[in-house]
Short mmCIF file of C-alpha atoms in Angstrom, two decimals:
data_model
loop_
_atom_site.label_atom_id
_atom_site.label_comp_id
_atom_site.label_asym_id
_atom_site.label_seq_id
_atom_site.Cartn_x
_atom_site.Cartn_y
_atom_site.Cartn_z
CA MET E 659 0.00 0.00 0.00
CA THR E 660 1.35 3.42 -0.98
CA ALA E 661 1.51 5.90 1.89
CA GLY E 662 -0.41 9.15 1.57
CA ARG E 663 1.14 12.56 1.11
CA ILE E 664 1.24 15.01 4.01
CA ILE E 665 1.08 18.76 3.42
CA PHE E 666 2.15 20.15 6.78
CA LEU E 667 1.24 23.83 7.34
CA ASN E 668 3.06 25.42 10.28
CA GLY E 669 2.52 28.99 11.45
CA THR E 670 1.30 31.12 14.31
CA SER E 671 -2.29 31.51 15.33
CA SER E 672 -4.13 33.79 12.85
CA SER E 673 -1.47 33.30 10.16
CA GLY E 674 -4.01 31.88 7.71
CA LYS E 675 -3.27 28.15 7.87
CA SER E 676 -6.91 27.04 8.10
CA SER E 677 -7.96 29.29 5.21
CA ILE E 678 -5.14 27.92 3.06
CA ALA E 679 -6.05 24.35 4.03
CA ARG E 680 -9.67 24.89 2.98
CA GLU E 681 -8.52 26.27 -0.37
CA LEU E 682 -6.21 23.29 -0.82
CA LEU E 683 -9.20 20.97 -0.47
CA ASN E 684 -10.73 22.87 -3.41
CA VAL E 685 -7.70 23.07 -5.72
CA LEU E 686 -5.97 19.71 -5.23
CA ASP E 687 -7.34 17.36 -7.87
CA ASP E 688 -5.01 14.34 -7.89
CA GLY E 689 -6.09 12.56 -4.72
CA VAL E 690 -8.49 12.55 -1.79
CA PHE E 691 -7.22 14.95 0.87
CA PHE E 692 -8.31 15.34 4.48
CA HIS E 693 -7.79 18.50 6.56
CA LEU E 694 -6.58 17.63 10.07
CA ALA E 695 -6.32 20.66 12.35
CA VAL E 696 -4.93 20.73 15.87
CA ASP E 697 -7.71 23.15 16.88
CA SER E 698 -10.31 20.55 15.87
CA PHE E 699 -8.66 17.99 18.14
CA ASN E 700 -8.56 20.48 21.02
CA ALA E 701 -12.28 21.15 20.49
CA MET E 702 -13.11 17.49 21.13
CA ARG E 703 -11.98 17.75 24.76
CA THR E 704 -14.39 17.71 27.69
CA LYS E 705 -15.70 21.17 28.56
CA ARG E 706 -15.25 20.96 32.33
CA ASP E 707 -12.65 23.22 33.89
CA LEU E 708 -9.25 21.62 34.36
CA GLY E 709 -6.51 22.71 36.74
CA PRO E 710 -3.20 23.87 35.22
CA ALA E 711 -1.38 20.55 35.67
CA GLU E 712 -4.31 18.47 34.42
CA LEU E 713 -4.83 20.79 31.44
CA ASP E 714 -1.13 20.70 30.56
CA ALA E 715 -1.13 16.90 30.61
CA ALA E 716 -4.33 16.73 28.57
CA LEU E 717 -2.96 19.12 25.94
CA ARG E 718 0.25 17.14 25.66
CA ARG E 719 -1.69 13.91 25.15
CA THR E 720 -3.97 15.64 22.64
CA ARG E 721 -1.05 16.84 20.54
CA MET E 722 0.72 13.51 20.68
CA GLY E 723 -2.53 11.81 19.62
CA PHE E 724 -2.96 14.36 16.84
CA HIS E 725 0.51 13.58 15.48
CA ARG E 726 -0.19 9.86 15.52
CA SER E 727 -3.57 10.34 13.87
CA ILE E 728 -1.80 12.10 11.00
CA ALA E 729 0.62 9.18 10.71
CA ALA E 730 -2.18 6.60 10.82
CA MET E 731 -4.22 8.36 8.13
CA ALA E 732 -1.23 8.65 5.81
CA GLU E 733 -0.02 5.09 6.50
CA VAL E 734 -3.17 3.59 4.94
CA GLY E 735 -2.95 5.81 1.85
CA ASN E 736 -4.88 8.94 2.75
CA ASP E 737 -3.53 12.31 1.63
CA VAL E 738 -3.54 14.75 4.54
CA ILE E 739 -3.35 18.51 5.01
CA VAL E 740 -2.06 19.30 8.50
CA ASP E 741 -2.80 22.62 10.23
CA HIS E 742 -0.50 22.97 13.25
CA VAL E 743 1.39 25.41 15.49
CA LEU E 744 4.88 24.17 16.37
CA SER E 745 5.29 26.65 19.22
CA GLU E 746 7.12 24.18 21.49
CA PRO E 747 10.24 22.34 20.27
CA TRP E 748 8.97 18.97 21.51
CA ARG E 749 6.06 19.12 19.07
CA LEU E 750 8.42 19.19 16.09
CA LEU E 751 10.55 16.41 17.59
CA ASP E 752 7.47 14.25 18.10
CA CYS E 753 6.30 14.84 14.52
CA LEU E 754 9.76 13.99 13.21
CA SER E 755 9.67 10.73 15.16
CA VAL E 756 6.24 9.52 13.96
CA LEU E 757 5.83 10.87 10.40
CA ARG E 758 7.64 9.40 7.39
CA PRO E 759 9.86 12.32 6.31
CA GLU E 760 9.73 11.42 2.62
CA ASP E 761 5.93 11.83 2.67
CA VAL E 762 5.90 15.34 4.19
CA LEU E 763 5.84 18.65 2.34
CA PHE E 764 6.71 21.08 5.13
CA VAL E 765 5.24 24.53 4.48
CA GLY E 766 5.98 27.62 6.56
CA VAL E 767 3.03 30.02 6.70
CA HIS E 768 4.35 33.51 7.45
CA CYS E 769 2.65 36.80 8.27
CA PRO E 770 4.08 40.03 9.76
CA LEU E 771 3.42 40.55 13.45
CA GLU E 772 1.47 43.78 12.90
CA GLU E 773 -0.97 41.97 10.60
CA LEU E 774 -1.22 39.01 12.97
CA THR E 775 -2.15 41.36 15.81
CA HIS E 776 -4.78 43.03 13.62
CA ARG E 777 -6.30 39.66 12.66
CA GLU E 778 -6.26 38.48 16.25
CA ARG E 779 -8.23 41.54 17.40
CA ALA E 780 -10.70 41.18 14.52
CA ARG E 781 -11.31 37.49 15.26
CA GLY E 782 -11.88 37.97 18.98
CA ASP E 783 -11.63 34.24 19.66
CA ARG E 784 -7.96 34.07 20.65
CA PRO E 785 -6.20 35.31 23.81
CA PRO E 786 -4.67 38.74 23.13
CA GLY E 787 -0.97 38.46 22.39
CA LEU E 788 -1.06 34.75 21.47
CA ALA E 789 0.33 35.28 17.98
CA ALA E 790 3.03 37.60 19.32
CA HIS E 791 4.03 34.97 21.87
CA GLN E 792 4.31 32.31 19.17
CA TYR E 793 5.94 34.56 16.57
CA SER E 794 9.59 33.84 17.38
CA LEU E 795 8.96 30.18 18.26
CA VAL E 796 7.10 28.45 15.44
CA HIS E 797 9.77 28.93 12.76
CA GLY E 798 12.78 28.53 15.08
CA HIS E 799 13.96 25.33 13.35
CA GLY E 800 14.60 27.39 10.21
CA ASP E 801 14.01 24.79 7.48
CA TYR E 802 11.07 24.30 5.10
CA ASP E 803 10.40 22.80 1.71
CA LEU E 804 8.24 25.80 0.80
CA GLU E 805 7.23 29.09 2.42
CA VAL E 806 4.23 31.33 1.79
CA ASP E 807 3.27 34.78 3.08
CA SER E 808 -0.43 35.19 3.79
CA SER E 809 -0.09 38.99 4.01
CA THR E 810 0.94 39.32 0.35
CA ALA E 811 -0.98 36.41 -1.18
CA SER E 812 -4.58 35.29 -0.74
CA PRO E 813 -5.37 31.86 0.71
CA ARG E 814 -6.23 30.70 -2.82
CA GLU E 815 -2.92 31.97 -4.19
CA CYS E 816 -1.01 30.27 -1.38
CA ALA E 817 -2.90 27.04 -2.07
CA GLU E 818 -2.12 27.23 -5.79
CA LYS E 819 1.57 27.76 -5.01
CA ILE E 820 1.58 24.69 -2.75
CA LYS E 821 -0.28 22.63 -5.37
CA ASP E 822 2.25 23.56 -8.05
CA PHE E 823 5.17 22.70 -5.77
CA LEU E 824 3.78 19.39 -4.44
CA PRO E 825 5.01 17.21 -7.34
CA HIS E 826 8.50 18.68 -6.94
CA ARG E 827 9.21 17.88 -3.30
CA PRO E 828 12.97 18.01 -2.69
CA ASP E 829 15.05 14.97 -1.84
CA PRO E 830 15.83 15.00 0.99
CA THR E 831 12.77 16.77 2.30
CA ALA E 832 12.91 19.36 5.07
CA PHE E 833 11.56 16.75 7.49
CA ALA E 834 14.40 14.40 6.51
CA ARG E 835 16.97 17.13 7.05
CA LEU E 836 15.46 18.11 10.39
CA ARG E 837 15.27 14.49 11.48
CA ASP E 838 18.97 14.08 10.77
CA ARG E 839 19.73 17.25 12.69
CA TYR E 840 17.63 16.65 15.78
CA LEU E 841 17.11 12.90 16.07
CA SER E 842 19.88 11.01 14.28
CA GLY E 843 22.61 13.09 15.83
CA GLY E 844 20.94 13.57 19.22
CA ASP E 845 19.16 16.62 20.58
CA GLU E 846 20.86 19.91 19.97
CA PRO E 847 21.28 22.46 22.79
CA GLY E 848 18.05 24.30 23.49
CA ILE E 849 15.79 21.48 22.30
CA PRO E 850 13.92 20.16 25.34
CA ASP E 851 12.86 16.61 26.00
CA PRO E 852 9.71 15.63 24.02
CA GLY E 853 8.02 14.60 27.26
CA ARG E 854 8.18 18.11 28.65
CA SER E 855 5.37 20.52 27.81
CA THR E 856 3.93 23.84 28.83
CA THR E 857 0.36 25.02 28.47
CA GLN E 858 0.47 26.89 25.17
CA ALA E 859 -1.88 26.93 22.22
#
């Protein structure tokens, strides 16, 4: 069985990942794609109030389950569009450990901080300052197969750019290069243990 392709969108909150993912579902015409978003997994959680330690543990389990759900969908041949925020180093390490690097097109979704702040205020459904907190964290690994800027291109234009690039994934992929850097050679300084988490969106 041929494994499915994974288009992995990484960017801050309000950077436009979900809008791009929805457009990708419309423009991709050479397979059956599924949009898996970390926010959708978070929304499945019980609504009762959780204490900080319990919430932190639940979020960690949720994200680890999310990563493995991506892997399971792709393993049986489904094409997947991933919408994620790699705002903690352990999240990237976990993804590198469970996803086949040759199947992943790693896309950085960028947007200037001023525009992110404007979008965050307009949405009103995110804690103020969330995007600013994530801004210097999500792209800290510094390696992508493709990058798009949602402040200069529409979601449809970003999706078209990703579609055009998909058949030309590099070899090795960004995930393969990052796996060699962080996993094959051991953790680099500043990369915490994957089992450690903090309560962040």
